CSV table of C-alpha atoms and ligand atoms in Angstrom, one decimal:
chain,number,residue,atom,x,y,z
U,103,UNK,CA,9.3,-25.2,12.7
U,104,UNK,CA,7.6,-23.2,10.2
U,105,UNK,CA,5.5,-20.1,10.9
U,106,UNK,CA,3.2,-17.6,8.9
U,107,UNK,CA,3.8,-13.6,10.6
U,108,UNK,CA,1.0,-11.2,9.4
U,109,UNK,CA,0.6,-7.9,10.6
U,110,UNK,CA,-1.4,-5.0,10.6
U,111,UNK,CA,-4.8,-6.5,9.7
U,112,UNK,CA,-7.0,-3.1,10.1
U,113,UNK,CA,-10.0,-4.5,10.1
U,114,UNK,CA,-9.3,-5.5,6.4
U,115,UNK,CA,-11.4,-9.1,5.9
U,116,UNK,CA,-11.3,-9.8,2.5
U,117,UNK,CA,-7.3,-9.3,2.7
U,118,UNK,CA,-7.0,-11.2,5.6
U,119,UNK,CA,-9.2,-14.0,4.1
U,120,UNK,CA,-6.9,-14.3,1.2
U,121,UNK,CA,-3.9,-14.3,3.2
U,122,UNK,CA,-5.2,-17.3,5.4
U,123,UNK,CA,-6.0,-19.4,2.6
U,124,UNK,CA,-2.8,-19.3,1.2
U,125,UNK,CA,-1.2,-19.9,4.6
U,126,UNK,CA,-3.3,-22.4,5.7
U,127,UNK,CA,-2.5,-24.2,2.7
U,128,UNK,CA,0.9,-24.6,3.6
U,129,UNK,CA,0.4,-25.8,6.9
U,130,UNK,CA,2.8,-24.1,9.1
U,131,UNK,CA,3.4,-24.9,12.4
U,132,UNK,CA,2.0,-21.7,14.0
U,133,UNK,CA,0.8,-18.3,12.9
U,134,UNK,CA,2.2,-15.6,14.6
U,135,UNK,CA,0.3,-11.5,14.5
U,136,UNK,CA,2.3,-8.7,15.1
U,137,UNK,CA,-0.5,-6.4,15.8
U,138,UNK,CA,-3.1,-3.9,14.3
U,139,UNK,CA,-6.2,-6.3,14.2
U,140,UNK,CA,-8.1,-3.8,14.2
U,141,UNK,CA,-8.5,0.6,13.1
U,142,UNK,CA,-8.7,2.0,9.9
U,143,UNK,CA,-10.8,-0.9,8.4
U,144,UNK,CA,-14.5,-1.6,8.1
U,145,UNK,CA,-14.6,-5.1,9.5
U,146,UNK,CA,-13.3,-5.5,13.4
U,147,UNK,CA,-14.7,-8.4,14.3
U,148,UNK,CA,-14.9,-11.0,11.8
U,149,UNK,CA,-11.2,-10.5,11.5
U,150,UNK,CA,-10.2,-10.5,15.5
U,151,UNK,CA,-12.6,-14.1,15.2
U,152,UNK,CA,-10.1,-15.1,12.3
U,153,UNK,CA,-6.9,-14.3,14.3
U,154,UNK,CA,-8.0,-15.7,17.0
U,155,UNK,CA,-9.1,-18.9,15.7
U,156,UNK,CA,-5.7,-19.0,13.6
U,157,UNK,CA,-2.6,-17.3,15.5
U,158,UNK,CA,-1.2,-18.8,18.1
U,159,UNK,CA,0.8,-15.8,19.2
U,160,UNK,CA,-0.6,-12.4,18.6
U,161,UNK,CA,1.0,-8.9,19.7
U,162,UNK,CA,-1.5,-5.6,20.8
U,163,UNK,CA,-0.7,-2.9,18.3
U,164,UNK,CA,-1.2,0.9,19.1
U,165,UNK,CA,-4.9,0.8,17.0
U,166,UNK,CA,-5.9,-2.4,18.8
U,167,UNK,CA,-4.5,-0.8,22.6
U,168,UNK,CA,-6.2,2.8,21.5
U,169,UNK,CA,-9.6,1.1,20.6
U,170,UNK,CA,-9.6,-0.5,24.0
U,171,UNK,CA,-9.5,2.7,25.0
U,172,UNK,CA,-5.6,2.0,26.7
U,173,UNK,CA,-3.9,4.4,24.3
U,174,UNK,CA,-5.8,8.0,24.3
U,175,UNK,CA,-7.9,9.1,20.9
U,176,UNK,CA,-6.1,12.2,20.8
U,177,UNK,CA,-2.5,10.3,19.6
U,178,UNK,CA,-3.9,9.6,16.7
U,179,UNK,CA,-4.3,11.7,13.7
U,180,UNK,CA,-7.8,12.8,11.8
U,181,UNK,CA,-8.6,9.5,9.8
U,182,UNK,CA,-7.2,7.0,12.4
U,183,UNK,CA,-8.9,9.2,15.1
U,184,UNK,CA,-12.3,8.3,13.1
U,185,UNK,CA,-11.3,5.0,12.6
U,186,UNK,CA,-10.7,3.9,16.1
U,187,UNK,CA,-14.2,6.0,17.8
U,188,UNK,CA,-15.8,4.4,14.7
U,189,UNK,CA,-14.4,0.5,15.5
U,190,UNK,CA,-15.2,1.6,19.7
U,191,UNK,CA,-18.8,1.7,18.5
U,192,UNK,CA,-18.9,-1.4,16.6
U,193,UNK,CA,-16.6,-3.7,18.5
U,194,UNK,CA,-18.3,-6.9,19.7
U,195,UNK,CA,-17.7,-8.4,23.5
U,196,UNK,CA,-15.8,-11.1,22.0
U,197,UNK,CA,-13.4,-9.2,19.9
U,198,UNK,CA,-12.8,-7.1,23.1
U,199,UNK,CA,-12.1,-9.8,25.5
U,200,UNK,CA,-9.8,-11.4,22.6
U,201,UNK,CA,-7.8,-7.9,22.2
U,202,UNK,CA,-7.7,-7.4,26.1
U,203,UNK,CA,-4.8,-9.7,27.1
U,204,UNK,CA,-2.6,-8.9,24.2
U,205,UNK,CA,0.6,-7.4,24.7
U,206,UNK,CA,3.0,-5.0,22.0
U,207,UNK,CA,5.9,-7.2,22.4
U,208,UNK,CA,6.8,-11.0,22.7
U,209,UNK,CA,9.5,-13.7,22.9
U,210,UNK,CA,9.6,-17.0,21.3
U,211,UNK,CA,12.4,-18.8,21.1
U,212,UNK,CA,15.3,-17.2,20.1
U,213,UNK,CA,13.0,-14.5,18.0
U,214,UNK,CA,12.3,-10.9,19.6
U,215,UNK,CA,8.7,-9.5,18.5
U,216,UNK,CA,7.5,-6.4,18.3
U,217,UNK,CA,4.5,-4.3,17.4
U,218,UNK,CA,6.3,-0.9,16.9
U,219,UNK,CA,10.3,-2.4,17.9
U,220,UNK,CA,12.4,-2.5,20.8
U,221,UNK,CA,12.8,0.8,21.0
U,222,UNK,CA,9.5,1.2,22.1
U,223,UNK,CA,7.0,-1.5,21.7
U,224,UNK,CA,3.8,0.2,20.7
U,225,UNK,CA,4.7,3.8,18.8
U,226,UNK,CA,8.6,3.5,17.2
U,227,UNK,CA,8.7,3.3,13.4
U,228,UNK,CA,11.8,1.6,11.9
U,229,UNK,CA,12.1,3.3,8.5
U,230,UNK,CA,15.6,4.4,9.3
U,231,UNK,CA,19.1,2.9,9.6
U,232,UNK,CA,19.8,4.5,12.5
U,233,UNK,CA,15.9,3.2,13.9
U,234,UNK,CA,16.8,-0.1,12.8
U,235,UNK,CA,20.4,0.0,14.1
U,236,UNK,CA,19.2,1.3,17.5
U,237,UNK,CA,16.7,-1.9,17.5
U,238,UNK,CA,19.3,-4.3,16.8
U,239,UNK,CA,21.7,-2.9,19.5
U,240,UNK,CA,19.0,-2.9,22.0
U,241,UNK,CA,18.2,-6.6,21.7
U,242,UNK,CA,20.0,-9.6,21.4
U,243,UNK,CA,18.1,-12.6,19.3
U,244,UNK,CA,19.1,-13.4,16.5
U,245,UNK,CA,15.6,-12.5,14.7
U,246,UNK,CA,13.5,-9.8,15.8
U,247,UNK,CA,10.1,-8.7,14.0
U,248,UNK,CA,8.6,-5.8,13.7
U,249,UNK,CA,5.5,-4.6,12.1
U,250,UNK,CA,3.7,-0.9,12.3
U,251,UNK,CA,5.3,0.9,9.6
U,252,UNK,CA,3.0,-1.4,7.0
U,253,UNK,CA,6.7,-1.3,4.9
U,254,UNK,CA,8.1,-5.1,4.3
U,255,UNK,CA,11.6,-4.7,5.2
U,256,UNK,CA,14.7,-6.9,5.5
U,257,UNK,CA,17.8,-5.3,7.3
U,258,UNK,CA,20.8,-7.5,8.6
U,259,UNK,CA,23.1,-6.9,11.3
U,260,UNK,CA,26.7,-8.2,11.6
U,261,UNK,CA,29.1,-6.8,14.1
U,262,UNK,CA,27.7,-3.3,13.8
U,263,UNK,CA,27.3,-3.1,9.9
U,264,UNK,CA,24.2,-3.1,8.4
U,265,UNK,CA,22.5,-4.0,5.2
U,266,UNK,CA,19.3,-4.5,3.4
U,267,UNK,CA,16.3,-2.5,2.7
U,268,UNK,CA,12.9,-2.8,1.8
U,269,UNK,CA,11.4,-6.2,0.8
U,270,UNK,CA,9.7,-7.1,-2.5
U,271,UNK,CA,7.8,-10.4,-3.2
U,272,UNK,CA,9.6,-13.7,-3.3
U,273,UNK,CA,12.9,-12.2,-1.6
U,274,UNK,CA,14.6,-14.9,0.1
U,275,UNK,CA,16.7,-14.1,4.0
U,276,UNK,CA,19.3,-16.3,4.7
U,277,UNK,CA,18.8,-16.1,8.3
U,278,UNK,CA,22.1,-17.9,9.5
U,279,UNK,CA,24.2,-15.2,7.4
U,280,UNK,CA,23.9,-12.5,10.2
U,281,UNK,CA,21.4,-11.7,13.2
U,282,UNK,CA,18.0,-10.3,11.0
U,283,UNK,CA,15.2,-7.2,11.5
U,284,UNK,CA,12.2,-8.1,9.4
U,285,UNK,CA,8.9,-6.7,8.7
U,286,UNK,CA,6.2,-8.6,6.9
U,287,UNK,CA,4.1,-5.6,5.6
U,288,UNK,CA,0.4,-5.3,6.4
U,289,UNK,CA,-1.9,-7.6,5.1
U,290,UNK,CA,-4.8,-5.2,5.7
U,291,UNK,CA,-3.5,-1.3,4.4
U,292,UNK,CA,0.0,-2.6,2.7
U,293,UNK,CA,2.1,0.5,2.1
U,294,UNK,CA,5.2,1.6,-0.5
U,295,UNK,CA,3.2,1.4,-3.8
U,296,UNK,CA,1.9,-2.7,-4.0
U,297,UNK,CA,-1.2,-2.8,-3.2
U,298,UNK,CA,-1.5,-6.9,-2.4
U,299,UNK,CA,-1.7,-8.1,0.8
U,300,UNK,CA,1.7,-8.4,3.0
U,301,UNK,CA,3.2,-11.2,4.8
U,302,UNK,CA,6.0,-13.0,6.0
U,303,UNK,CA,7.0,-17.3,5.8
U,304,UNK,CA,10.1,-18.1,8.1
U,305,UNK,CA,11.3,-21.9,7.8
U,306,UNK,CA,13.4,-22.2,11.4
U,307,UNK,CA,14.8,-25.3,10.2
U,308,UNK,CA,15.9,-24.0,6.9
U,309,UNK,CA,16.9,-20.9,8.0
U,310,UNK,CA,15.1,-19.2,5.1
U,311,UNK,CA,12.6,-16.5,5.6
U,312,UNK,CA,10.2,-15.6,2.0
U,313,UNK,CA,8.5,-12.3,1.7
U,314,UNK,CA,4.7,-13.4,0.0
U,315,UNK,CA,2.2,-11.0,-1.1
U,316,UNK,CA,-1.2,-12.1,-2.0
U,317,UNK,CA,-4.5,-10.4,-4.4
U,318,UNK,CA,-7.8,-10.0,-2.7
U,319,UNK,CA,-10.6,-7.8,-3.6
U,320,UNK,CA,-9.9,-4.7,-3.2
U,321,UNK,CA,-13.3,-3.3,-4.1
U,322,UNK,CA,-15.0,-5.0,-1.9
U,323,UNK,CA,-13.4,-3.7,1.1
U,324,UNK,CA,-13.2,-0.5,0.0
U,325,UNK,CA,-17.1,-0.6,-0.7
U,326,UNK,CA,-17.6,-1.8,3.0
U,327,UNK,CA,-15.6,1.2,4.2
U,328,UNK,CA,-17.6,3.8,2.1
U,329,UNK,CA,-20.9,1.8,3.4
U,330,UNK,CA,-19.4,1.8,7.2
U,331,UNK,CA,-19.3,5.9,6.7
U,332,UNK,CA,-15.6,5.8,7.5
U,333,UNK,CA,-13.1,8.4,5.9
U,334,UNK,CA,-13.2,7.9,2.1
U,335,UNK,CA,-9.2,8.8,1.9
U,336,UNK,CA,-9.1,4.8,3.8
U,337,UNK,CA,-10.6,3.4,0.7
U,338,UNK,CA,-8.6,5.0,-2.0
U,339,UNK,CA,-5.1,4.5,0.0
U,340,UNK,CA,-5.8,1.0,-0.5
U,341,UNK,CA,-5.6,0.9,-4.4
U,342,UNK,CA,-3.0,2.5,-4.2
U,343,UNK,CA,-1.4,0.2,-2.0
U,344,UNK,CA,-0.1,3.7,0.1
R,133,ZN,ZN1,-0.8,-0.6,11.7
């Protein structure tokens, strides 16, 4: 089986458009979401009709949960705050009732998936070692994905000992050489100084995951964010790929 993982969307079209042309091209077997359709971005629903008509598996991230109003406004700092009241106002009934059912954490196979990680499913950051070793210990599959940090990271596990880092385009895991934590990166509001889209092949059969980053118009989304009247700072961040 080979699957496509994107995560952390953000309401980021034009990235996400890019990224499913490229994947769709390949023809994988399934598309799996690790959360964040939505928040931040200037486009909610086109892109919760994309994933939906695309992913066959799709986690609820803590933007997509807080927007539904699960999660309170108040956990979220000045510019996601705005984001999420702003997406409230503009989310269509469809988009909703796709979001609803969605849940932070999932099991297929013999891979573990997680919005935030195992740790806890909708709010813990891996960007440590010891985050990432705490991850590992606390489940056992041999893969488990994570997304919410927007950093592409590939950290392996082998009888306690840990290695890897942060992920760069084209880096190929060996996934039968040790039990694996990866993170695609975002596709919509990538972060750790590349500003192209983020996002994740894994070949089961192979064993061979390949971190892919893709170009997509960066202008124009951060012209439909200064036109949606959401914070300015959510535009610029994206040049910068930060
Ligand atoms: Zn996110």
């Amino acid at each position: 089986m080979r699957v496509a993982v994107i995560s952390d969307i953000h309401a980021n079209y034009h990235a996400l458009e890019a990224v499913l042309a490229e994947v769709t091209a390949e023809h994988p077997d399934e598309i799996w979401c690790l959360g964040d359709v939505v928040g931040y971005g200037p486009d909610p629903n086109r892109c919760c009709r994309l994933v939906a008509g695309h992913a066959t598996l799709c986690l609820a991230g803590n933007h997509d949960l807080a927007v539904l109003g699960v999660l309170p406004v108040s956990d979220f700092n000045g510019d996601a705050a705005a984001a999420v009241r702003w997406t409230q106002g503009e989310l269509a009934d469809d988009a909703r009732e796709f979001l609803t059912p969605l849940a932070p954490s999932a099991t297929r196979d013999d891979t573990a998936l997680f919005h935030g990680s195992p740790v806890d499913p909708v709010w813990d950051y891996v960007l440590s070692e010891a985050g990432a070793r705490a991850s590992m210990e606390l489940v056992g599959a041999p893969l488990v994905l994570v997304g919410h940090s927007h950093v592409a990271l590939q950290i392996s596990y082998d009888e306690g000992s840990l290695a890897g880092g942060l992920a760069h385009r084209g880096d190929v895991v060996d996934l039968s050489s040790a039990r694996w934590l990866l993170n695609p990166g975002s596709v919509g509001q990538p972060r750790g100084g590349d500003p192209r889209a983020a996002w994740l092949t894994i070949d089961f059969d192979a064993g061979r995951a390949v971190f892919r980053r893709t170009e997509y118009p960066i202008e124009l989304t951060q012209r439909d964010i200064r036109a949606a009247g959401l914070p300015d700072a959510l535009a610029s961040r994206l040049g910068l790929g930060q």
